[in-house]
Coordinates of C-alpha atoms in Angstrom, one line a residue:
M5 CA 0.3 -0.1 -0.3
P6 CA 1.5 3.7 -0.5
K7 CA 2.2 5.8 2.7
I8 CA 2.7 9.0 3.7
T9 CA 4.5 10.6 6.4
I10 CA 2.8 13.0 8.8
D11 CA 4.4 14.6 11.0
G12 CA 7.1 12.6 11.3
K13 CA 5.0 9.1 11.5
E14 CA 4.7 7.2 8.5
F15 CA 0.9 6.0 7.5
E16 CA -0.5 3.7 5.1
F17 CA -3.9 4.8 3.2
E18 CA -6.4 3.9 0.5
K19 CA -6.0 5.8 -3.2
G20 CA -7.9 8.9 -3.2
E21 CA -8.4 9.7 0.3
S22 CA -7.4 13.4 1.4
I23 CA -4.6 13.9 4.1
L24 CA -6.7 15.3 5.9
Q25 CA -8.6 12.2 6.4
V26 CA -5.6 10.2 6.8
A27 CA -4.4 12.1 9.7
E28 CA -7.7 12.2 11.1
R29 CA -8.2 8.0 11.0
N30 CA -4.9 8.5 12.3
G31 CA -5.7 10.6 15.2
I32 CA -3.5 13.9 14.1
E33 CA -5.9 17.1 14.6
I34 CA -6.1 19.3 11.5
P35 CA -8.0 22.6 12.1
H36 CA -11.4 22.6 9.8
F37 CA -14.4 24.0 9.3
C38 CA -15.7 23.0 6.1
Y39 CA -14.9 19.4 5.7
H40 CA -17.0 16.9 6.5
K41 CA -16.3 13.1 6.6
D42 CA -20.0 12.7 4.8
L43 CA -20.3 16.1 2.5
P44 CA -18.7 16.4 -0.7
W45 CA -15.0 18.1 -0.3
A46 CA -15.6 22.4 -0.5
G47 CA -12.3 23.7 0.2
N48 CA -13.0 27.3 1.3
C49 CA -12.4 27.9 4.6
R50 CA -8.6 27.4 4.6
M51 CA -8.3 26.1 8.0
C52 CA -6.7 23.1 7.2
Q53 CA -3.5 24.1 5.2
V54 CA -0.6 22.2 5.7
E55 CA 3.2 22.2 4.2
V56 CA 4.4 20.0 2.3
E57 CA 7.9 18.9 1.1
K58 CA 8.8 19.7 -2.6
M59 CA 5.7 22.0 -3.0
P60 CA 5.9 25.6 -3.0
K61 CA 3.6 27.0 -1.2
L62 CA 1.1 25.5 1.9
V63 CA -1.6 23.6 0.7
I64 CA -5.7 22.8 2.0
S65 CA -5.1 19.3 3.0
C66 CA -8.6 18.7 2.9
A67 CA -8.9 18.6 -0.8
T68 CA -5.2 17.4 -1.6
V69 CA -5.0 13.7 -2.6
A70 CA -2.5 11.8 -0.5
Q71 CA 0.5 10.9 -2.3
D72 CA 3.3 7.6 -2.1
G73 CA 5.7 9.1 -0.8
M74 CA 4.6 12.6 0.3
V75 CA 6.1 14.6 4.0
V76 CA 3.8 16.6 5.6
H77 CA 3.7 19.3 7.9
T78 CA 0.4 19.9 10.1
N79 CA 2.1 22.8 13.0
S80 CA 5.8 24.2 11.0
P81 CA 6.3 28.0 11.9
R82 CA 4.7 28.6 8.4
V83 CA 1.6 26.5 9.1
R84 CA 0.9 28.3 12.5
K85 CA 1.1 31.8 11.0
A86 CA -1.2 30.6 8.3
V87 CA -4.1 29.0 11.1
R88 CA -3.6 32.1 13.3
G89 CA -4.3 34.7 10.0
V90 CA -7.3 32.5 9.2
L91 CA -8.6 32.4 12.4
E92 CA -8.2 36.4 12.8
F93 CA -10.3 36.8 9.4
L94 CA -12.9 35.0 10.6
L95 CA -13.2 36.7 14.3
L96 CA -12.8 40.0 12.4
N97 CA -16.9 40.7 12.5
H98 CA -17.4 37.5 14.6
P99 CA -19.8 38.6 17.8
I100 CA -18.8 38.0 21.1
D101 CA -21.3 35.4 22.2
C102 CA -19.9 32.7 23.9
P103 CA -21.1 33.8 27.0
I104 CA -25.6 33.4 25.7
C105 CA -24.0 31.0 22.2
D106 CA -25.3 27.8 22.9
Q107 CA -22.5 26.5 21.1
A108 CA -20.3 27.3 23.8
G109 CA -18.3 24.0 25.0
E110 CA -19.0 22.3 21.5
C111 CA -17.6 25.4 19.1
Y112 CA -14.8 24.6 17.0
L113 CA -14.3 28.2 16.5
Q114 CA -13.4 29.0 20.4
D115 CA -11.7 25.4 20.6
Y116 CA -9.4 26.8 18.0
Y117 CA -9.2 30.5 19.1
M118 CA -7.5 28.9 22.3
K119 CA -5.5 26.6 20.7
Y120 CA -4.1 28.4 17.3
G121 CA -5.3 31.8 17.7
L122 CA -5.5 33.6 21.3
H123 CA -4.6 36.9 18.8
D124 CA -6.1 40.5 20.1
S125 CA -8.5 42.3 17.7
R126 CA -7.3 45.2 15.6
I127 CA -11.1 46.3 15.2
D128 CA -12.8 48.3 17.6
L129 CA -16.1 46.5 18.5
S130 CA -18.0 49.3 16.7
E131 CA -16.7 48.9 13.4
K132 CA -18.1 44.8 13.3
V133 CA -20.3 44.0 10.6
R134 CA -23.4 43.3 11.5
K135 CA -26.0 41.1 10.6
R136 CA -29.3 39.6 11.0
K137 CA -29.8 37.7 14.4
A138 CA -32.1 34.9 15.6
I139 CA -34.4 34.1 12.1
R140 CA -36.5 30.9 12.4
L141 CA -36.6 28.7 9.6
G142 CA -39.1 26.1 11.0
D143 CA -40.2 24.2 14.4
M144 CA -36.6 22.5 14.0
I145 CA -33.8 25.7 13.4
V146 CA -32.9 29.0 14.6
L147 CA -30.5 30.9 12.2
D148 CA -27.6 33.4 12.9
T149 CA -26.1 35.6 10.3
E150 CA -23.7 37.2 12.4
R151 CA -22.3 33.5 14.1
C152 CA -21.3 32.2 10.5
V153 CA -18.1 31.4 9.2
L154 CA -19.3 30.8 5.6
C155 CA -18.3 26.8 5.6
S156 CA -21.2 26.0 3.8
R157 CA -21.7 22.6 5.1
C158 CA -25.0 23.9 5.5
I159 CA -25.3 24.1 1.7
R160 CA -23.8 20.9 1.1
F161 CA -26.0 19.2 3.3
C162 CA -29.7 20.1 1.8
E163 CA -28.0 19.9 -2.0
H164 CA -26.5 16.8 -1.7
I165 CA -28.2 14.8 1.3
T166 CA -31.3 15.9 1.2
K167 CA -31.6 17.0 -2.6
T168 CA -33.9 20.1 -0.8
G169 CA -31.6 22.4 -1.6
E170 CA -33.0 25.3 0.9
F171 CA -29.3 26.9 2.2
G172 CA -27.5 29.6 -0.3
F173 CA -25.1 32.3 -0.2
S174 CA -26.2 35.9 -0.9
Y175 CA -24.1 39.3 -1.0
R176 CA -20.5 39.8 -1.3
G177 CA -17.8 40.3 0.3
N178 CA -17.9 40.8 4.4
R179 CA -21.5 41.0 3.7
T180 CA -21.9 37.4 2.4
E181 CA -24.8 35.5 4.4
I182 CA -25.9 31.9 4.7
G183 CA -29.4 31.8 4.5
T184 CA -33.2 30.2 2.6
F185 CA -34.6 32.6 0.1
Y186 CA -36.6 35.0 2.0
D187 CA -36.2 33.2 5.2
A188 CA -38.3 30.6 3.9
V189 CA -38.7 27.4 6.4
V190 CA -36.5 24.8 6.8
D191 CA -38.6 21.7 6.9
N192 CA -37.1 18.7 6.1
P193 CA -37.3 15.6 7.8
Y194 CA -33.5 15.6 8.6
S195 CA -32.9 19.2 9.2
G196 CA -32.1 18.9 12.9
N197 CA -28.8 17.4 11.5
L198 CA -28.0 21.0 10.6
V199 CA -27.4 21.9 13.9
D200 CA -25.0 19.0 14.7
I201 CA -22.7 20.4 11.6
C202 CA -22.6 23.7 12.3
P203 CA -19.3 24.2 13.5
V204 CA -20.1 27.6 15.6
G205 CA -23.8 28.8 16.5
A206 CA -24.9 30.3 13.6
I207 CA -27.4 27.2 13.6
T208 CA -28.9 26.1 16.8
S209 CA -31.9 23.9 17.8
R210 CA -35.4 25.4 18.1
D211 CA -35.4 22.4 20.6
F212 CA -32.5 22.5 23.0
R213 CA -31.9 26.1 23.0
F214 CA -31.3 27.8 26.4
K215 CA -32.5 24.7 28.2
C216 CA -29.1 23.6 29.3
R217 CA -25.1 23.9 29.0
V218 CA -23.3 20.9 27.2
W219 CA -20.7 20.5 29.8
F220 CA -23.6 19.8 32.6
L221 CA -24.4 17.3 30.3
E222 CA -24.1 13.2 30.4
S223 CA -23.7 11.3 26.7
T224 CA -24.4 7.7 26.7
E225 CA -23.8 5.6 23.4
T226 CA -27.2 4.0 22.6
I227 CA -29.2 3.1 19.8
C228 CA -32.0 5.2 18.4
P229 CA -35.4 3.4 19.0
S230 CA -37.8 5.4 16.6
C231 CA -37.7 2.7 13.2
S232 CA -36.4 -0.5 11.9
T233 CA -33.1 1.4 10.8
G234 CA -31.5 1.6 14.3
C235 CA -29.6 4.9 13.5
N236 CA -26.6 5.3 16.6
I237 CA -27.5 8.2 18.7
F238 CA -25.5 10.1 21.5
L239 CA -28.4 10.7 24.5
D240 CA -27.5 12.9 26.4
T241 CA -29.2 13.6 30.3
K242 CA -28.6 15.4 33.3
D243 CA -29.9 14.8 37.0
G244 CA -32.3 11.7 35.7
I245 CA -33.5 14.0 32.4
A246 CA -33.3 13.6 28.7
Y247 CA -32.1 16.7 27.2
R248 CA -31.6 16.2 23.9
I249 CA -30.6 13.0 21.2
R250 CA -27.7 13.7 18.6
P251 CA -26.2 11.4 16.0
R252 CA -23.4 9.0 16.5
Y253 CA -21.4 8.3 13.8
N254 CA -21.7 4.7 12.3
P255 CA -20.7 4.4 8.4
D256 CA -22.3 1.1 8.1
V257 CA -26.1 2.0 9.6
N258 CA -26.9 6.0 9.7
K259 CA -23.4 7.7 9.1
S260 CA -23.7 11.2 10.9
W261 CA -27.2 11.3 10.3
I262 CA -30.7 10.7 12.4
C263 CA -33.9 12.1 11.3
N264 CA -36.5 14.8 13.0
E265 CA -38.4 12.3 14.8
G266 CA -35.9 10.2 16.1
R267 CA -34.0 13.2 17.4
L268 CA -36.8 14.4 19.3
S269 CA -38.5 10.8 20.9
Y270 CA -36.6 11.7 24.0
K271 CA -39.6 14.2 24.7
L272 CA -41.0 10.3 25.7
L273 CA -38.6 9.9 28.3
N274 CA -39.3 12.8 30.0
D275 CA -43.2 12.8 29.9
E276 CA -45.2 13.9 33.1
A277 CA -48.1 10.9 32.3
R278 CA -45.0 7.8 32.8
L279 CA -46.6 5.4 35.2
L280 CA -44.1 5.1 38.4
Q281 CA -46.3 2.1 40.4
H282 CA -47.4 -1.2 39.3
L283 CA -51.2 -1.5 39.3
E284 CA -54.2 -3.8 40.2
K285 CA -58.1 -3.6 39.2
E286 CA -60.6 -4.0 41.5
N287 CA -64.2 -3.4 40.9
G288 CA -63.3 -1.3 37.7
A289 CA -60.7 1.1 39.2
Y290 CA -56.7 1.0 39.7
K291 CA -55.3 0.4 43.1
S292 CA -51.1 0.4 43.7
L293 CA -49.0 -2.6 44.2
S294 CA -45.6 -3.2 45.5
Y295 CA -44.0 -4.4 42.5
E296 CA -43.5 -8.1 44.8
N297 CA -46.5 -8.2 45.5
A298 CA -48.0 -7.6 41.9
I299 CA -45.6 -10.6 40.6
E300 CA -46.8 -12.6 43.7
K301 CA -50.6 -12.1 42.7
T302 CA -49.8 -12.4 38.8
T303 CA -47.8 -15.5 39.3
E304 CA -50.3 -17.3 41.5
K305 CA -52.4 -16.7 39.0
I306 CA -50.6 -17.3 35.9
K307 CA -50.3 -20.6 37.4
R308 CA -53.8 -21.5 38.0
I309 CA -55.0 -20.9 34.7
V310 CA -51.7 -22.6 32.8
S311 CA -52.3 -25.7 34.9
S312 CA -55.5 -27.3 32.9
N313 CA -55.6 -24.4 30.2
N314 CA -51.9 -24.2 28.6
E315 CA -53.2 -23.6 25.3
K316 CA -56.1 -20.7 25.9
V317 CA -52.7 -18.8 26.6
L318 CA -52.2 -15.9 24.0
A319 CA -49.1 -13.8 24.5
I320 CA -48.4 -10.9 22.3
A321 CA -45.0 -9.7 22.3
S322 CA -43.3 -6.0 21.4
P323 CA -41.4 -5.1 18.7
D324 CA -39.6 -2.2 20.8
A325 CA -38.3 -4.6 23.0
T326 CA -35.1 -5.6 23.2
N327 CA -33.6 -9.2 22.2
E328 CA -33.3 -10.0 25.5
D329 CA -36.6 -9.3 26.5
I330 CA -38.2 -11.0 23.8
Y331 CA -35.9 -13.9 24.8
L332 CA -37.0 -14.2 28.1
F333 CA -40.8 -13.9 26.8
K334 CA -40.8 -16.5 24.8
K335 CA -39.1 -18.7 27.2
V336 CA -41.5 -18.1 30.1
F337 CA -44.5 -18.4 27.5
S338 CA -43.1 -21.1 24.2
H339 CA -40.6 -23.0 26.8
Y340 CA -42.6 -23.4 30.1
I341 CA -46.0 -22.3 29.5
R342 CA -46.2 -23.9 26.1
T343 CA -49.2 -22.0 24.1
P344 CA -48.7 -22.2 20.5
H345 CA -50.3 -18.2 20.7
I346 CA -47.3 -16.1 20.4
Y347 CA -47.2 -13.8 18.4
L348 CA -45.8 -10.4 17.5
G349 CA -47.8 -7.2 18.0
E350 CA -47.8 -3.4 16.3
T351 CA -45.6 -4.1 12.9
S352 CA -47.0 -6.3 9.8
G353 CA -43.0 -7.9 10.4
K354 CA -39.7 -8.2 7.8
E355 CA -42.0 -6.5 4.6
D356 CA -42.0 -3.4 6.9
A357 CA -38.8 -3.5 8.2
E358 CA -37.2 -3.7 5.5
K359 CA -39.0 -1.4 3.6
R360 CA -38.0 2.3 3.4
E361 CA -40.1 5.2 4.0
D362 CA -36.9 8.3 2.3
Q363 CA -34.3 7.6 0.5
I364 CA -32.2 8.4 3.5
L365 CA -32.6 6.4 6.7
R366 CA -36.1 6.5 7.7
R367 CA -38.4 3.0 7.6
I368 CA -41.8 2.4 7.4
D369 CA -41.7 0.4 10.6
K370 CA -41.4 2.1 13.6
H371 CA -40.3 -0.4 15.7
P372 CA -36.4 -1.4 16.7
N373 CA -36.2 -5.2 17.4
T374 CA -38.9 -6.4 14.4
M375 CA -36.1 -8.7 13.4
G376 CA -34.5 -9.4 16.7
A377 CA -38.3 -10.9 17.1
I378 CA -38.6 -12.7 13.7
F379 CA -35.1 -14.6 14.3
M380 CA -36.0 -15.9 17.8
G381 CA -39.1 -17.2 15.6
I382 CA -41.9 -14.7 16.9
S383 CA -43.7 -13.3 14.4
T384 CA -47.0 -11.9 13.4
P385 CA -49.9 -14.2 12.9
P386 CA -51.5 -16.0 9.9
G387 CA -52.7 -13.2 7.5
G388 CA -50.5 -10.4 8.9
K389 CA -50.6 -7.9 11.4
L390 CA -52.1 -7.8 14.9
T391 CA -54.6 -5.8 14.9
P392 CA -57.3 -5.3 17.4
Q393 CA -59.5 -7.1 15.1
K394 CA -57.1 -10.1 14.6
A395 CA -56.8 -10.2 18.7
A396 CA -60.3 -10.6 19.1
E397 CA -61.0 -13.2 16.2
I398 CA -57.6 -15.6 18.1
I399 CA -59.3 -14.5 21.4
K400 CA -63.1 -16.4 20.5
A401 CA -61.9 -19.2 18.3
N402 CA -59.5 -20.6 20.7
D403 CA -60.9 -19.4 23.9
I404 CA -58.4 -17.2 25.7
K405 CA -58.4 -17.4 29.4
M406 CA -55.0 -15.5 29.6
L407 CA -53.5 -12.4 27.5
Y408 CA -50.3 -10.9 28.3
F409 CA -49.5 -8.0 26.2
M410 CA -45.7 -6.8 26.4
S411 CA -46.8 -3.5 25.4
P412 CA -50.2 -1.4 25.3
S413 CA -49.8 -1.0 21.8
L414 CA -53.2 -2.6 20.3
I415 CA -55.0 0.0 23.0
K416 CA -53.2 3.5 21.7
E417 CA -54.0 2.6 18.2
G418 CA -58.0 4.3 18.5
E419 CA -58.9 1.1 16.6
N420 CA -60.8 -0.5 19.9
S421 CA -64.2 -1.7 18.5
E422 CA -66.8 -3.2 20.6
E423 CA -65.8 -6.7 19.3
F424 CA -62.5 -6.7 20.6
I425 CA -63.5 -5.3 24.0
N426 CA -66.2 -7.8 24.0
A427 CA -63.7 -10.1 23.6
L428 CA -61.3 -8.8 26.2
K429 CA -64.5 -9.0 28.5
G430 CA -64.0 -13.0 28.4
V431 CA -60.7 -13.1 28.9
E432 CA -60.4 -14.5 33.0
L433 CA -56.7 -12.6 33.0
I434 CA -55.0 -10.0 31.2
I435 CA -51.8 -8.2 32.2
I436 CA -49.6 -5.5 30.7
H437 CA -47.0 -3.9 30.6
S438 CA -46.8 -0.2 30.0
M439 CA -45.0 2.9 30.4
F440 CA -48.5 4.9 30.4
V441 CA -51.5 4.2 32.4
V442 CA -54.1 2.2 30.8
P443 CA -57.5 3.6 30.2
S444 CA -59.4 2.7 33.1
N445 CA -62.4 1.1 30.8
F446 CA -60.0 -1.2 29.2
P447 CA -60.6 -4.6 31.0
V448 CA -57.0 -5.5 32.7
N449 CA -56.0 -7.1 35.3
Y450 CA -52.5 -5.9 36.2
V451 CA -50.4 -3.7 34.4
F452 CA -46.2 -3.6 35.1
A453 CA -44.9 -0.5 35.1
S454 CA -42.2 -0.6 32.5
S455 CA -38.7 1.2 32.1
S456 CA -37.9 3.0 28.7
Y457 CA -34.9 2.0 26.1
A458 CA -33.3 4.7 27.9
E459 CA -33.0 2.8 31.3
V460 CA -32.4 -0.3 30.8
S461 CA -29.6 -2.2 28.8
G462 CA -29.5 -4.3 26.5
T463 CA -28.9 -5.3 22.3
F464 CA -31.7 -4.3 18.6
T465 CA -31.6 -5.9 15.8
N466 CA -32.1 -3.6 12.9
Y467 CA -33.8 -4.1 9.8
A468 CA -30.4 -5.7 8.2
G469 CA -29.7 -8.4 11.0
K470 CA -27.1 -6.1 12.2
V471 CA -27.4 -6.6 16.3
Q472 CA -26.5 -3.2 18.4
R473 CA -26.4 -2.5 22.0
I474 CA -28.6 -0.1 23.6
K475 CA -26.8 1.2 27.1
K476 CA -29.0 2.2 30.4
A477 CA -28.6 6.5 30.4
L478 CA -31.0 6.7 33.4
P479 CA -32.7 5.8 36.2
N480 CA -35.7 3.8 36.2
K481 CA -39.1 6.4 37.0
G482 CA -40.7 5.1 39.8
D483 CA -41.0 1.6 40.8
A484 CA -40.6 0.8 37.1
R485 CA -38.5 -2.6 36.0
G486 CA -37.6 -3.7 32.6
H487 CA -39.2 -5.9 30.7
Y488 CA -36.8 -8.8 31.4
E489 CA -36.6 -8.1 34.8
I490 CA -40.5 -8.6 35.0
L491 CA -40.2 -11.4 33.1
Q492 CA -37.1 -13.0 34.9
D493 CA -39.0 -13.1 37.8
I494 CA -42.0 -14.3 36.4
L495 CA -39.6 -17.3 35.2
F496 CA -38.1 -17.6 38.6
E497 CA -41.9 -18.0 40.4
I498 CA -42.9 -20.5 37.7
S499 CA -40.3 -22.9 37.1
G500 CA -37.6 -22.4 39.8
E501 CA -35.4 -21.2 37.0
K502 CA -32.3 -19.0 38.6
R503 CA -32.2 -15.0 38.0
Y504 CA -29.8 -13.2 35.6
E505 CA -27.5 -11.4 37.2
K506 CA -26.7 -9.0 34.3
V507 CA -28.4 -8.7 31.0
E508 CA -25.2 -10.1 29.2
E509 CA -25.8 -13.3 30.6
I510 CA -29.3 -13.4 28.8
F511 CA -27.3 -12.3 25.6
E512 CA -24.6 -15.2 25.9
E513 CA -28.1 -17.6 26.0
I514 CA -29.5 -16.1 22.8
K515 CA -25.7 -16.6 21.5
R516 CA -26.1 -19.9 22.0
E517 CA -29.5 -20.8 20.9
Y518 CA -30.3 -19.0 17.8
E519 CA -27.6 -19.2 14.9
Q520 CA -27.9 -15.6 13.5
F521 CA -26.6 -14.0 17.0
S522 CA -24.1 -17.0 17.2
N523 CA -20.9 -15.5 15.5
L524 CA -21.0 -12.0 17.9

């Protein structure tokens, strides 16, 4: 392979890589504004200049293709002087907004000034060119043209990624601005990414604006639960509250992007309507139970029904649950209770999981683990999606005595016909896991308060069969428990099988039992 020497160290590189890409891959910092790994090269900020031996002038490393035998210096006196000069030009008319700017703490300009600049301004504050500020461009973003360094990332994103072309340059010289035509709104479903790729505070998030300083946030690497793509994300939290979701780079799944729907899905985690206690319904009214009492009462009734009617149990798994949750669900209902009626709710299965909603990331199936359930042998009932009407047919045809919902999806869909409600009234025992209170007019006996994906650890399997890890980022709300915790305690009570100490132990069992997971 060809080799290049950067700052005295020799590196191999792939044909077509730029000097900046080789340096970045090998942990060598070259300052830059316009370059972004998932956007076409622009070469207009001039911050990434480096010195290449035998070349008469400095070159921009983002748009200079690496050559075999090339010797590069990223921190020579000539380079430092050039970078300092570029910074001075960029800061000439830049506002002193750092104390009120949302980008503070994540700002390239701040960091580079402290590392490469530290110069005094040569002009008086009164001489700075003023531009338009705080322009709302739709529901997602706010534009501050005065803070812009004209890197053109936003323009290239809208031109090459979303292909919607909202942004462009206007005016000339030191009056040049980015913006949309007559401040038209930017309403494409990926507009939130403009906040992430802006290297300064020119484009900020309307949702996150002024909520929290970023250095107070704790970032957890996890997976977006909003569809079957399984985008890699950072979930940023503080004091048990979720503040935002940001994309996490994965070249095989989502690159550097996420959709707006996934970005805003964190709000569900903070919903004040979250169920904090386990519930039992008596005489049409809910009363709260301790977790231990809820497990004791439900398992006692499960054992009584199953002892004579194990084939009259309907168990509905959730494609929003982790692989570990679904594995234990199947273990309870297939291996021990041995009911033939185990189905996957809320989805049309593999067909929906693979179907695109657009040509970037979004998919029709709005669940993160449909494929995980299918790999473990749980699928939709014959004839397609498990709708309330389909569930009513199964209940009547099989004289179902016990119904176990892993989530209340059939209840939330608003399709609860009189036929469905009447069918449920004939069921002796109905148990539901839910993050929210189930409507009191719905026939149910026990509701387990369940944790969200952000309150547990485990794995999801995306539409392509890629298994990805989610990590616990928040404490449980109230007395809520993860699906796998509830199911393993039920499993212990009905079978005596030992409890797992860690969720990783469950995944090791999955690997041994299912071929699709065996090589992980």
